[in-house]
JSON list of C-alpha atoms and ligand atoms in Angstrom, two decimals:
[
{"chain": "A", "resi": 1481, "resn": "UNK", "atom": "CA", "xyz": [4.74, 1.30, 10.32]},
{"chain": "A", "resi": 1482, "resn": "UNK", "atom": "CA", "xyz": [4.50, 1.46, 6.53]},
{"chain": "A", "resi": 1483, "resn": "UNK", "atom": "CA", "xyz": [0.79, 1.27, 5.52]},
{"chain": "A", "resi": 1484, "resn": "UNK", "atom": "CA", "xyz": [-0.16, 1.32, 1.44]},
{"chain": "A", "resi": 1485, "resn": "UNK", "atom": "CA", "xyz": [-3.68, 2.87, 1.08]},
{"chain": "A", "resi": 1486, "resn": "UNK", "atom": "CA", "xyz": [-4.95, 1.00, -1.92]},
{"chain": "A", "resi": 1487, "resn": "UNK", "atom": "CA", "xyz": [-7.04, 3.10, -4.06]},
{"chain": "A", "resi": 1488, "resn": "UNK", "atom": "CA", "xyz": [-6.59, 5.70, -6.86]},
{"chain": "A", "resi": 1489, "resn": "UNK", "atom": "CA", "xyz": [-8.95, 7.73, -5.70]},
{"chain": "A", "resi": 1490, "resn": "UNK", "atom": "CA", "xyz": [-6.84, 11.37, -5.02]},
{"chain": "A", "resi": 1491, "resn": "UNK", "atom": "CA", "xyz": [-9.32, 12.84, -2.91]},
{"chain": "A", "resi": 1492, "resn": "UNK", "atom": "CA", "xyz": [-9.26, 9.62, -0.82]},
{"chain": "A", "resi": 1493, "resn": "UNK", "atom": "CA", "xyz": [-5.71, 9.29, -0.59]},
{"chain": "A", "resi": 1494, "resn": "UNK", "atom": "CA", "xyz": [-5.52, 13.02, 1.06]},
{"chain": "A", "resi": 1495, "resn": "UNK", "atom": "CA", "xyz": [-7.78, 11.68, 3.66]},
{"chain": "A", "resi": 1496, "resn": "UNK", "atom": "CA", "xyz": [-6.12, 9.02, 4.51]},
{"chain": "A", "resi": 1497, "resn": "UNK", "atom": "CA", "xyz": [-2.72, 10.67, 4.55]},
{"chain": "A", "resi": 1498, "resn": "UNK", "atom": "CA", "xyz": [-4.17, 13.64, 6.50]},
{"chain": "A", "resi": 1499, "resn": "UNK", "atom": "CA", "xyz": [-5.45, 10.95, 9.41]},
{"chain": "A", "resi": 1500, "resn": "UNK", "atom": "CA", "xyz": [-2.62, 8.81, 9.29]},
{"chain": "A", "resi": 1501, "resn": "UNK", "atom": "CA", "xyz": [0.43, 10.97, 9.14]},
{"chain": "A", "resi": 1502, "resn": "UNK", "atom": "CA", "xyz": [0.16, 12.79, 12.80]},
{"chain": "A", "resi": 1503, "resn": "UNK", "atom": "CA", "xyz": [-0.32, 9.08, 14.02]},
{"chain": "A", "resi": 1504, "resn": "UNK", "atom": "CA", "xyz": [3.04, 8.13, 12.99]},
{"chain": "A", "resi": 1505, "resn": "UNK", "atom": "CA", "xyz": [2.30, 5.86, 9.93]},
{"chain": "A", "resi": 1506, "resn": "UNK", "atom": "CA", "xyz": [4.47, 6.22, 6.86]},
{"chain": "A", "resi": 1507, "resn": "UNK", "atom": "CA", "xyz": [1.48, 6.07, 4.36]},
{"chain": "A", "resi": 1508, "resn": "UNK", "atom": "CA", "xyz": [1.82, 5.75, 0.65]},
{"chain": "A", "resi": 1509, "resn": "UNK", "atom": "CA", "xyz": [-0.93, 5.20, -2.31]},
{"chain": "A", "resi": 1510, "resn": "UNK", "atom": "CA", "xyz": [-0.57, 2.03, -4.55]},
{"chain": "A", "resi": 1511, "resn": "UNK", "atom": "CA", "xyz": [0.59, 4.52, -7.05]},
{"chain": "A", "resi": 1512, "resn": "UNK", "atom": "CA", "xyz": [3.50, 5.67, -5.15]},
{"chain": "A", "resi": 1513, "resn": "UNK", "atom": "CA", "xyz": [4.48, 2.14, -5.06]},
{"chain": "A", "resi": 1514, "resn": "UNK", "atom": "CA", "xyz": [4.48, 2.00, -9.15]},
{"chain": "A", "resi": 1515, "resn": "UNK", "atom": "CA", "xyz": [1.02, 0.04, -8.76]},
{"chain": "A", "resi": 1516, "resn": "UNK", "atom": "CA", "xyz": [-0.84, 0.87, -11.17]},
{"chain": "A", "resi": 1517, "resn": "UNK", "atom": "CA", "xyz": [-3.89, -1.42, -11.28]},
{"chain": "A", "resi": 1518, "resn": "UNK", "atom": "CA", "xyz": [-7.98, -0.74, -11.55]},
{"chain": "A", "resi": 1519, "resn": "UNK", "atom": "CA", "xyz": [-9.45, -3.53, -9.50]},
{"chain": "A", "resi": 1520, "resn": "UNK", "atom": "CA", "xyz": [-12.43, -4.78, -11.23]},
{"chain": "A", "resi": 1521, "resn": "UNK", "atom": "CA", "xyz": [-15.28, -4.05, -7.86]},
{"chain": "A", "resi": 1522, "resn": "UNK", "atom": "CA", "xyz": [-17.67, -7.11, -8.53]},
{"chain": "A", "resi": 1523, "resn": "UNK", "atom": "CA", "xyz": [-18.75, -7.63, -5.21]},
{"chain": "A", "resi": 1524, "resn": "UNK", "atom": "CA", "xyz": [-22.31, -7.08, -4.43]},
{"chain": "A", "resi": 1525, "resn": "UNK", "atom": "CA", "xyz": [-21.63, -5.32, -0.82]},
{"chain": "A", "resi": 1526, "resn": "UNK", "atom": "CA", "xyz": [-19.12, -2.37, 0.24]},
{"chain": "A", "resi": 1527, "resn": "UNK", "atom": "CA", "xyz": [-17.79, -5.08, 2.38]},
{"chain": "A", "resi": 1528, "resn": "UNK", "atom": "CA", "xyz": [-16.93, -7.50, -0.54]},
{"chain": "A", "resi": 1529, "resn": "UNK", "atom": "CA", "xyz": [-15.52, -4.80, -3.04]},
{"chain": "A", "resi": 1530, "resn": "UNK", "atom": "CA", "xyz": [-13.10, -3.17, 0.09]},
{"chain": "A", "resi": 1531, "resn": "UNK", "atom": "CA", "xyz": [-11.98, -6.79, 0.85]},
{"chain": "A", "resi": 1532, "resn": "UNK", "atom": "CA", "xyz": [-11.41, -7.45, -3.25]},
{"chain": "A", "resi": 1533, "resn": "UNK", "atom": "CA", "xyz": [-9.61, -4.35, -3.37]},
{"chain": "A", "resi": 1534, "resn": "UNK", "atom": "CA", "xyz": [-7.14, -4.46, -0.47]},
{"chain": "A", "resi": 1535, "resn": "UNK", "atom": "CA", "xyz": [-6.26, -8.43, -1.37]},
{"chain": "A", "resi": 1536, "resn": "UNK", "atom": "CA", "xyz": [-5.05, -7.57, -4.72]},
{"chain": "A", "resi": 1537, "resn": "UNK", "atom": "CA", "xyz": [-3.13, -4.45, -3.25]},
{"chain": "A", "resi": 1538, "resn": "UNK", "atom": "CA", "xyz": [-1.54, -6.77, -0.69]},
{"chain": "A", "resi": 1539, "resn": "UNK", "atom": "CA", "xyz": [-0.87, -9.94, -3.11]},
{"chain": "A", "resi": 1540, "resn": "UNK", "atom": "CA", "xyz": [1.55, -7.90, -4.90]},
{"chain": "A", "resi": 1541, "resn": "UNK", "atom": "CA", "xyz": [3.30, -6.52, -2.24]},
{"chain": "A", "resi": 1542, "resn": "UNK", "atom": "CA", "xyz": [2.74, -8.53, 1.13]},
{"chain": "A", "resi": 1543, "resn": "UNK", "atom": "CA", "xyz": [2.52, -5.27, 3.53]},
{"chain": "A", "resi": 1544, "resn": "UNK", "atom": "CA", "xyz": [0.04, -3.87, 5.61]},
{"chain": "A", "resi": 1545, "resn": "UNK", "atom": "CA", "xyz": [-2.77, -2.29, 3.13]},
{"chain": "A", "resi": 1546, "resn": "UNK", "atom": "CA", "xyz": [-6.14, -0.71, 3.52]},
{"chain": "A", "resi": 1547, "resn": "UNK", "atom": "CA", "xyz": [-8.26, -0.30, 1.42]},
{"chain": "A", "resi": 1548, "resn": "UNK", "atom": "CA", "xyz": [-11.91, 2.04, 1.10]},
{"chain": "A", "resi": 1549, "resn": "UNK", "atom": "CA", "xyz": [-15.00, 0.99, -0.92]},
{"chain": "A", "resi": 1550, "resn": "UNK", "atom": "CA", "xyz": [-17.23, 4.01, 0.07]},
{"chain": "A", "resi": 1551, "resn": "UNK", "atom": "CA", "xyz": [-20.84, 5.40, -1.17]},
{"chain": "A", "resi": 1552, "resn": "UNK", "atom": "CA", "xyz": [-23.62, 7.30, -0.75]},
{"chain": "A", "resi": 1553, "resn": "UNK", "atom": "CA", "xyz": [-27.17, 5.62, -0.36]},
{"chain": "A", "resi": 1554, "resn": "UNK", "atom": "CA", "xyz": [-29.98, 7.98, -1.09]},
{"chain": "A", "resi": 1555, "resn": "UNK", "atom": "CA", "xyz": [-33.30, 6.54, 0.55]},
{"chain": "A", "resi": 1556, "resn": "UNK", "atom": "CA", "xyz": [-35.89, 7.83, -2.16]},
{"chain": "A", "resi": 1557, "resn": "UNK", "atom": "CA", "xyz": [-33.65, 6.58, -4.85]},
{"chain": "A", "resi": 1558, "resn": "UNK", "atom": "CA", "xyz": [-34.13, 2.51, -3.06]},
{"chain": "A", "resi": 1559, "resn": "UNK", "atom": "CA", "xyz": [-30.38, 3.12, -1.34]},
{"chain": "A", "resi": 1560, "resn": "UNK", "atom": "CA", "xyz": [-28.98, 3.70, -5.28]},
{"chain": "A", "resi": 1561, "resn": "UNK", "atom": "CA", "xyz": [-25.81, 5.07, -6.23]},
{"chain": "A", "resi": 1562, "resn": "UNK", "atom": "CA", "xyz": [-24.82, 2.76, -3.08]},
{"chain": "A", "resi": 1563, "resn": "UNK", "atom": "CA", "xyz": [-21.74, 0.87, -4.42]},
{"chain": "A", "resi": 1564, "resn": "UNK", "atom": "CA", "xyz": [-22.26, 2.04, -7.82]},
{"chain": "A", "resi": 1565, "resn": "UNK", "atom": "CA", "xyz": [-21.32, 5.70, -6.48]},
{"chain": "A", "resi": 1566, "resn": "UNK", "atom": "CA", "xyz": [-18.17, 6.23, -8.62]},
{"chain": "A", "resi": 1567, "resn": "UNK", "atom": "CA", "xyz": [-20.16, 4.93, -11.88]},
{"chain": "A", "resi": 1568, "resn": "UNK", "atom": "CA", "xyz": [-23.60, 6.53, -11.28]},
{"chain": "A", "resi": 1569, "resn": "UNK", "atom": "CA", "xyz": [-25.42, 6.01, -14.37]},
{"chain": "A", "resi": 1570, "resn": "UNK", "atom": "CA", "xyz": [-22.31, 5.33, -16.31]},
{"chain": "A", "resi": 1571, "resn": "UNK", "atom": "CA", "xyz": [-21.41, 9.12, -16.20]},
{"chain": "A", "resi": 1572, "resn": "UNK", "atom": "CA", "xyz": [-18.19, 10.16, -16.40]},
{"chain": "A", "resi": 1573, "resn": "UNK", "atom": "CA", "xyz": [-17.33, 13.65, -14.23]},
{"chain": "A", "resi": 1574, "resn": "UNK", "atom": "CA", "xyz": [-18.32, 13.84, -10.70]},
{"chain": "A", "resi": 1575, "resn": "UNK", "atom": "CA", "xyz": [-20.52, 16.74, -11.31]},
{"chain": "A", "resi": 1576, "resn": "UNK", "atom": "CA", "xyz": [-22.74, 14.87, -13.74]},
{"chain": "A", "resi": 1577, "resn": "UNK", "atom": "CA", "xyz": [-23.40, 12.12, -11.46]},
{"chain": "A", "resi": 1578, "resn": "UNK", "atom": "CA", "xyz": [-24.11, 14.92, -8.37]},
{"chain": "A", "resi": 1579, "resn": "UNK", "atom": "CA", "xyz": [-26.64, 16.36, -10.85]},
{"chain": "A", "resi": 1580, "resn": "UNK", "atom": "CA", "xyz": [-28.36, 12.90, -11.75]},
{"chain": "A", "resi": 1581, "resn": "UNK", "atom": "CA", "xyz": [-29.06, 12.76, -8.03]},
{"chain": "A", "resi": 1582, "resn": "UNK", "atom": "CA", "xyz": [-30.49, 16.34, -8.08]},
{"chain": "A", "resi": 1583, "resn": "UNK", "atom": "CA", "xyz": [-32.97, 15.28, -11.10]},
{"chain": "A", "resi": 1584, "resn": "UNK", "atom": "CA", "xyz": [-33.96, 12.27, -9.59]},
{"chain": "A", "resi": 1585, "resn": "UNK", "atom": "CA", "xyz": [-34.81, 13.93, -6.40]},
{"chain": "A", "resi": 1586, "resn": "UNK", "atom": "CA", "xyz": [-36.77, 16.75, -7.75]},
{"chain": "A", "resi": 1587, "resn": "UNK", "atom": "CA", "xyz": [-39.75, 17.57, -6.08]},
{"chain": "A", "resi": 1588, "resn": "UNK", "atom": "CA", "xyz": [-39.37, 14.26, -3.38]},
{"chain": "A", "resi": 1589, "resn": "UNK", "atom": "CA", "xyz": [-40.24, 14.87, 0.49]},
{"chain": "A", "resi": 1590, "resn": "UNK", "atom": "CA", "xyz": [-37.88, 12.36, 1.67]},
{"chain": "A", "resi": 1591, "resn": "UNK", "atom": "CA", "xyz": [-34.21, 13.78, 0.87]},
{"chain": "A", "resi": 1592, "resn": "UNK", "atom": "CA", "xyz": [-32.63, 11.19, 3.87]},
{"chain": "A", "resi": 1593, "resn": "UNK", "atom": "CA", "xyz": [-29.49, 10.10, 2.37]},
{"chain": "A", "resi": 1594, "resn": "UNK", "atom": "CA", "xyz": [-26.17, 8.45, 3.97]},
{"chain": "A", "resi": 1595, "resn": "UNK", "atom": "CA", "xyz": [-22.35, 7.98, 2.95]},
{"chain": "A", "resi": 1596, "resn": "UNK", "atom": "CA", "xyz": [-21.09, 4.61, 4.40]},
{"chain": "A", "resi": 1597, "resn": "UNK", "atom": "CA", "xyz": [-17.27, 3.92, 4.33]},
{"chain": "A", "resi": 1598, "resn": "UNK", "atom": "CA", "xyz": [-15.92, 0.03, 4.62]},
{"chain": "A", "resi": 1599, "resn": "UNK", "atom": "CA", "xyz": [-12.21, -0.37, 5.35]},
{"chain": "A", "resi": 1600, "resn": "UNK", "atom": "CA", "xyz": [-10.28, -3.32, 4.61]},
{"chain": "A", "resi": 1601, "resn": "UNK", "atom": "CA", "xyz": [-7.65, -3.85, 6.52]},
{"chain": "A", "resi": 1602, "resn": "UNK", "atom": "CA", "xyz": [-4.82, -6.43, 5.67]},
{"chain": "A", "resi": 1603, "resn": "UNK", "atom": "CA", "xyz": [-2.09, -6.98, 8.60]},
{"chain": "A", "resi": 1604, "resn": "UNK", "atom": "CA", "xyz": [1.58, -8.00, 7.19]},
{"chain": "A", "resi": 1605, "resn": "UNK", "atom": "CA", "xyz": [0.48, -11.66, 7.93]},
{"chain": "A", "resi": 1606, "resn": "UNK", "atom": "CA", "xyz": [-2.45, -11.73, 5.19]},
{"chain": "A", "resi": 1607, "resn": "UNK", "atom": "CA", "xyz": [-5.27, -11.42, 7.82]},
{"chain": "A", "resi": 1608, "resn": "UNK", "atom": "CA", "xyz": [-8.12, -9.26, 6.84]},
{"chain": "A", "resi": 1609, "resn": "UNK", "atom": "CA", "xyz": [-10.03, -7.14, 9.28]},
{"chain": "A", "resi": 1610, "resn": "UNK", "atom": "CA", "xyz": [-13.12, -5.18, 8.28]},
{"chain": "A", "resi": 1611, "resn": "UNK", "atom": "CA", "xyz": [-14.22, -1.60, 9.72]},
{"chain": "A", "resi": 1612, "resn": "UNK", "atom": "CA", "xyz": [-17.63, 0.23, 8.69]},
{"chain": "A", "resi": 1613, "resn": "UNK", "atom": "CA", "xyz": [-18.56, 3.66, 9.40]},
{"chain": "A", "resi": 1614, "resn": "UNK", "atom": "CA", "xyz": [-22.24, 5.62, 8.63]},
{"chain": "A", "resi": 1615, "resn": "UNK", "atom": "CA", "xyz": [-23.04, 9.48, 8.27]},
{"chain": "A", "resi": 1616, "resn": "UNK", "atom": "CA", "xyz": [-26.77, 10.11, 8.23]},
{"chain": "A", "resi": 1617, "resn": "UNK", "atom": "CA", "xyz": [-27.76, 13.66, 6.13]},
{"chain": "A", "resi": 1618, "resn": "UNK", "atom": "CA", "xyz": [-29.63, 14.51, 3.31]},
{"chain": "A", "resi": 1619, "resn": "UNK", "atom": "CA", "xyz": [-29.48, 15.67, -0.04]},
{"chain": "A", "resi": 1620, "resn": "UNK", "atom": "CA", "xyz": [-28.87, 19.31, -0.89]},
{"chain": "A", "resi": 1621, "resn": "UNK", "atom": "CA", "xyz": [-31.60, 21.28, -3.73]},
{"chain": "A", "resi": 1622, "resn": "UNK", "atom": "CA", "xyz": [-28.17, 22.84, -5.20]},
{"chain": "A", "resi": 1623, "resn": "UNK", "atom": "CA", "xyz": [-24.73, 22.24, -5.78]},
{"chain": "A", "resi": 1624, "resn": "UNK", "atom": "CA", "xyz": [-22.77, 24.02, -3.03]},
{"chain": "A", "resi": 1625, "resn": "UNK", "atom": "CA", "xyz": [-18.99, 24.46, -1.69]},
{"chain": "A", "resi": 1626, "resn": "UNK", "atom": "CA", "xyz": [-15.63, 23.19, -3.22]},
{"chain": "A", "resi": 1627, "resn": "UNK", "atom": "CA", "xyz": [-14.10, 21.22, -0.62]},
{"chain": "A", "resi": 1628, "resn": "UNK", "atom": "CA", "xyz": [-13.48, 17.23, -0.76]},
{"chain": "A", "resi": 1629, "resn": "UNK", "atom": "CA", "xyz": [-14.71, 15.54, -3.29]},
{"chain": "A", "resi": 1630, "resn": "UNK", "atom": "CA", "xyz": [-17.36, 12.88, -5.13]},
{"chain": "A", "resi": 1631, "resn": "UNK", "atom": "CA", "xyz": [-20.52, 14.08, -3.73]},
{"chain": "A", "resi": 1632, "resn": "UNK", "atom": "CA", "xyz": [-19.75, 16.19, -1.10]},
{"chain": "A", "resi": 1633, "resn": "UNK", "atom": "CA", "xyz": [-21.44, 19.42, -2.42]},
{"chain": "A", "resi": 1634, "resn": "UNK", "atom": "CA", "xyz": [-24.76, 17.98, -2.49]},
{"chain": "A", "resi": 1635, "resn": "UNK", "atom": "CA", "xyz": [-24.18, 16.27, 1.04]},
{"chain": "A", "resi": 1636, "resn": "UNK", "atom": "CA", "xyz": [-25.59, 18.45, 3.92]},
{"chain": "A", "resi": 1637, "resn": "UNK", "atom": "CA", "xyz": [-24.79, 15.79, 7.08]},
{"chain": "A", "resi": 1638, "resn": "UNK", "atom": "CA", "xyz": [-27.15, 16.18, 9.89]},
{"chain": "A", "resi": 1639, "resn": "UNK", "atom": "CA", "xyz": [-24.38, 17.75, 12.48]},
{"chain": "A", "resi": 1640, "resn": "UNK", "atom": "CA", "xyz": [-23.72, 20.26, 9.49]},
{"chain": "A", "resi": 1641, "resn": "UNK", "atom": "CA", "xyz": [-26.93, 22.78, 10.51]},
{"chain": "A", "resi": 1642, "resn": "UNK", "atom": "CA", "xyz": [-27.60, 22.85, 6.67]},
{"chain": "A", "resi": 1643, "resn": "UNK", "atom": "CA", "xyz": [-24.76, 23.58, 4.90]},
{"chain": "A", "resi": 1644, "resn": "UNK", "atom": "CA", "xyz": [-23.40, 21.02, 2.37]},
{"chain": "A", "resi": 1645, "resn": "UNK", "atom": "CA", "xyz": [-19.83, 18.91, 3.35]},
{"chain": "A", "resi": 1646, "resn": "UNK", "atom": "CA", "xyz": [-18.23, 20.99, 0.48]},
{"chain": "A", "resi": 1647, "resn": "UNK", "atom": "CA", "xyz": [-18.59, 24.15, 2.11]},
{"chain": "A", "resi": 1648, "resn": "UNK", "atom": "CA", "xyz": [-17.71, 23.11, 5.53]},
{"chain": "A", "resi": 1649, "resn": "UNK", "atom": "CA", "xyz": [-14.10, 23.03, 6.65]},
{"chain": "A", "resi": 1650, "resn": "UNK", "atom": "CA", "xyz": [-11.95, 19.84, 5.83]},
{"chain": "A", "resi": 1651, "resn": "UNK", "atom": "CA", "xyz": [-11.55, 19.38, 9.55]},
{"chain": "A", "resi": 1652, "resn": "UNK", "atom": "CA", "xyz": [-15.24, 18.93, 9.61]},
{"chain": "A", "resi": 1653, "resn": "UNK", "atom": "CA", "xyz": [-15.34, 15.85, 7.79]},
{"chain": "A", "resi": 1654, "resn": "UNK", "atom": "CA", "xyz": [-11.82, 14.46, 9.44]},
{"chain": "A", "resi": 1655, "resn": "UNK", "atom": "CA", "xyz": [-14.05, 15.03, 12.70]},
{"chain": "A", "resi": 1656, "resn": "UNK", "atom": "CA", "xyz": [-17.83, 13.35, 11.74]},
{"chain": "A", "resi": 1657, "resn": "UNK", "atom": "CA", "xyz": [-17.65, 11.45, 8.47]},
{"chain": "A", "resi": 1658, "resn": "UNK", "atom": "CA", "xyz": [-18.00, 7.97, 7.60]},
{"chain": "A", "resi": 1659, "resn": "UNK", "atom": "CA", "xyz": [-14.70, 7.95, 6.82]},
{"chain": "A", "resi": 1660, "resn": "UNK", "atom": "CA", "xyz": [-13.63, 9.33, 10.03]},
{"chain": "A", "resi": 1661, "resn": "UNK", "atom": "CA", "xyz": [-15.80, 7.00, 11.84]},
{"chain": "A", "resi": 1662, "resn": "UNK", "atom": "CA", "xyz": [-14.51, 3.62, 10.31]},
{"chain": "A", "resi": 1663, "resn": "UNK", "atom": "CA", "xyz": [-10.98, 5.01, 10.82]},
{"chain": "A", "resi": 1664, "resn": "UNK", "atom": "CA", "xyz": [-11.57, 5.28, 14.13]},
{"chain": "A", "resi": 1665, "resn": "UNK", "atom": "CA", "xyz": [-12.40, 1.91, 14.34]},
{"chain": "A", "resi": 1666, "resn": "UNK", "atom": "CA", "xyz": [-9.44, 0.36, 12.95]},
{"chain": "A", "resi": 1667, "resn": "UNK", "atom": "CA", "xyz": [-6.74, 3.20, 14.59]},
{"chain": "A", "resi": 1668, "resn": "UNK", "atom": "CA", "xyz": [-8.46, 1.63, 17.84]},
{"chain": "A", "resi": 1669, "resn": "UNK", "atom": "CA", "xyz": [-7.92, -2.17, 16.64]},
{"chain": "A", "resi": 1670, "resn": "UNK", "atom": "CA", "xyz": [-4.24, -1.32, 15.62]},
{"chain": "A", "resi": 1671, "resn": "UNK", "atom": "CA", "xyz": [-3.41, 0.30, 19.04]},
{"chain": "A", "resi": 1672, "resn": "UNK", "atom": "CA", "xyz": [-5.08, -2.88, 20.81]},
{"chain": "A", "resi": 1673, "resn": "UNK", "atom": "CA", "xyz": [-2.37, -4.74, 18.22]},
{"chain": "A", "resi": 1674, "resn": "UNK", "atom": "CA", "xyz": [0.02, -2.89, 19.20]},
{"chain": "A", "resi": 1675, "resn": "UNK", "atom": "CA", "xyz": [-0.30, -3.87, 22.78]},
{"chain": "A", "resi": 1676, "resn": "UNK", "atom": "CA", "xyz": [-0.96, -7.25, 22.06]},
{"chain": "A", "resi": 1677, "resn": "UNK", "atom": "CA", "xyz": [2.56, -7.22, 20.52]},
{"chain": "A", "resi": 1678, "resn": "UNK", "atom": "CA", "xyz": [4.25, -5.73, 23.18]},
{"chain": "A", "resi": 1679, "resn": "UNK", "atom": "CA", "xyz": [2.86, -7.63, 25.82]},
{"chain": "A", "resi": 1680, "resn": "UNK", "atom": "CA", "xyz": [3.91, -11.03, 23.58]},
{"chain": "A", "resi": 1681, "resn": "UNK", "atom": "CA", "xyz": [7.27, -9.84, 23.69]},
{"chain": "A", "resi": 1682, "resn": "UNK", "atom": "CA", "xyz": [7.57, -9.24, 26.96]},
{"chain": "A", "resi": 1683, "resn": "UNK", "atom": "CA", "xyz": [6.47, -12.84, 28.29]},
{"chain": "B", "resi": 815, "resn": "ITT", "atom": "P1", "xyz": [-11.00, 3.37, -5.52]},
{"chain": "B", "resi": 815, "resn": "ITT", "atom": "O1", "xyz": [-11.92, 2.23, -5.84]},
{"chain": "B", "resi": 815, "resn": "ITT", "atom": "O2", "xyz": [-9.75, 3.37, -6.34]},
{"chain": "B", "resi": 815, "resn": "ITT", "atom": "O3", "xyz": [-10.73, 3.52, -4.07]},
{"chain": "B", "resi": 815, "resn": "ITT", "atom": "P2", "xyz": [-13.30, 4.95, -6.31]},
{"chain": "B", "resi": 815, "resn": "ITT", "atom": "O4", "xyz": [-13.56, 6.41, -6.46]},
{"chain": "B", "resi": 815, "resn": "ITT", "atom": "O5", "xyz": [-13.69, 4.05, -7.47]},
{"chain": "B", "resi": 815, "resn": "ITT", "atom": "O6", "xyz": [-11.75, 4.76, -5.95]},
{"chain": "B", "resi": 815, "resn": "ITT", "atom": "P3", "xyz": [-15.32, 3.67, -4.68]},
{"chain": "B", "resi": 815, "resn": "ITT", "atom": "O7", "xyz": [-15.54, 2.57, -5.64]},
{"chain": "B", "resi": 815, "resn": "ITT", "atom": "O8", "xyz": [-15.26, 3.36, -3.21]},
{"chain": "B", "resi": 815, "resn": "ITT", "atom": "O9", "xyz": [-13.97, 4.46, -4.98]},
{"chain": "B", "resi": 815, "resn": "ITT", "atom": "O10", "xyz": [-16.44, 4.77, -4.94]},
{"chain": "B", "resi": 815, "resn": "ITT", "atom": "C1", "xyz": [-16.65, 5.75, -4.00]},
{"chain": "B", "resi": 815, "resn": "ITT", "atom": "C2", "xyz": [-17.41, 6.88, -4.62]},
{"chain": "B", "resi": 815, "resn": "ITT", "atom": "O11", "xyz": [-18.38, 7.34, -3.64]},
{"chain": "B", "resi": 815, "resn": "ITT", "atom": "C3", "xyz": [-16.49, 8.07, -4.86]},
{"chain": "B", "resi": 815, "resn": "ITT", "atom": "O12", "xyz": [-15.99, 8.06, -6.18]},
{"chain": "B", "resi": 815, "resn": "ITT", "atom": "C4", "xyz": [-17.39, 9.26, -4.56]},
{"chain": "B", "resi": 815, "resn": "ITT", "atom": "O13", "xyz": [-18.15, 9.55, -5.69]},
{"chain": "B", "resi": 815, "resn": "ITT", "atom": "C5", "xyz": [-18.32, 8.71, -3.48]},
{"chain": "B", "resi": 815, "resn": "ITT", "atom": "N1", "xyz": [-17.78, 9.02, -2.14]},
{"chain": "B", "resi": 815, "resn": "ITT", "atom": "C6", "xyz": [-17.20, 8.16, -1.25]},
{"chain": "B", "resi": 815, "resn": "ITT", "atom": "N2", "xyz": [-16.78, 8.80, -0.15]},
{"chain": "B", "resi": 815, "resn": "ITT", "atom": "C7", "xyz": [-17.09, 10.09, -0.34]},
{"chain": "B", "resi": 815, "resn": "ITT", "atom": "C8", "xyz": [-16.87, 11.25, 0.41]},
{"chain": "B", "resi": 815, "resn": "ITT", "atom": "O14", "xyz": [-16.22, 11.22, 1.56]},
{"chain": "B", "resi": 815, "resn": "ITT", "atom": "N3", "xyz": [-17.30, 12.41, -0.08]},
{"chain": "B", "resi": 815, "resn": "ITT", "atom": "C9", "xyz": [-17.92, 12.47, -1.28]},
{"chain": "B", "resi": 815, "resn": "ITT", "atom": "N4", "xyz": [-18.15, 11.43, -2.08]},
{"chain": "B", "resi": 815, "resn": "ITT", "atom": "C10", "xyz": [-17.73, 10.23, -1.62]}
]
């Protein structure tokens, strides 16, 4: 089955690809379908911007899509970058916003932080589904380790014993994240649909 991941986020696109591929789906990014759009995120929930995403993805080409809106909530920081975790202060490189969150957290007790991943998925016919998945951590003092992406060297999550995401294996994150969780979710809905479609065509 051919599924578009709609996002042009390259460090999101591996992801998905690495997940998806041993499952059998083709997968493809929006921009290896010559789709070359920004969708404007002006939803107010992860839920909302995923679901704004993945519609525009899906109006222009009327396949299966997903798309991700992901974050990370930091609790002494009132749950901010939250959806505004790509445009963090309006800075422009990854490592500036990862070093906002290091200023604004200097000298705080509570370091409690968590990346939350919403999928939208939309089904050939146009019907959305929505998956969610937490990882509860905390916020590193330093910068450390060069895998993944967006935040991940600051991100020590709490089945990490204290080393940040970055410095962990990939297969680490494939295994626990948020990510990993709220693909979970909707690899279990599609089998379920798969069923569902077999048993239809059987009666
Ligand atoms: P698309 O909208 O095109 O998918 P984006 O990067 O703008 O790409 P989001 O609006 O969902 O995506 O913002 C997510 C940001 O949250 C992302 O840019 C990272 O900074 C951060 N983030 C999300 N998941 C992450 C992860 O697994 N590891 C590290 N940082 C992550």
């Amino acid at each position: 089955m051919e599924l578009i991941i709609a996002t042009n986020n390259a460090g999101k696109v591996r992801e998905y690809k690495d997940i998806f591929a041993p499952l059998g789906f083709d997968v493809c990014s929006q921009g290896e379908k010559n789709i070359h759009i920004e969708v404007e995120e002006t939803g107010t929930t992860f839920e909302e911007n995923a679901a704004l995403k993945a519609q525009a993805i899906y109006d222009r080409c009327h396949t299966a899509v997903i798309s991700d809106d992901s974050g990370l909530e930091v609790a002494a920081l009132g749950g901010e970058p939250g959806i505004y975790s790509a445009r963090y202060k309006g800075l422009a490189t990854e490592h500036e916003r990862r070093m906002a969150i290091l200023d604004a957290l200097q000298g705080a007790e509570d370091r409690s932080a968590r990346f939350v991943c919403c999928i939208c998925y939309i089904d050939r016919g146009g019907a959305r589904h929505l998956f969610k998945g937490v990882w509860n951590g905390s916020i590193a003092c330093a910068e450390a380790g060069t895998n993944g992406f967006g935040y991940d060297p600051i991100f020590i999550s709490e089945d990490a014993g204290g080393k940040t995401t970055a410095s962990l294996p990939i297969s680490f994150k494939e295994k626990y994240s948020h990510r990993a969780k709220a693909v979970a979710m909707l690899t279990d809905y599609l089998k379920r649909e798969a069923v569902e479609k077999v048993e239809k065509a059987g009666r």
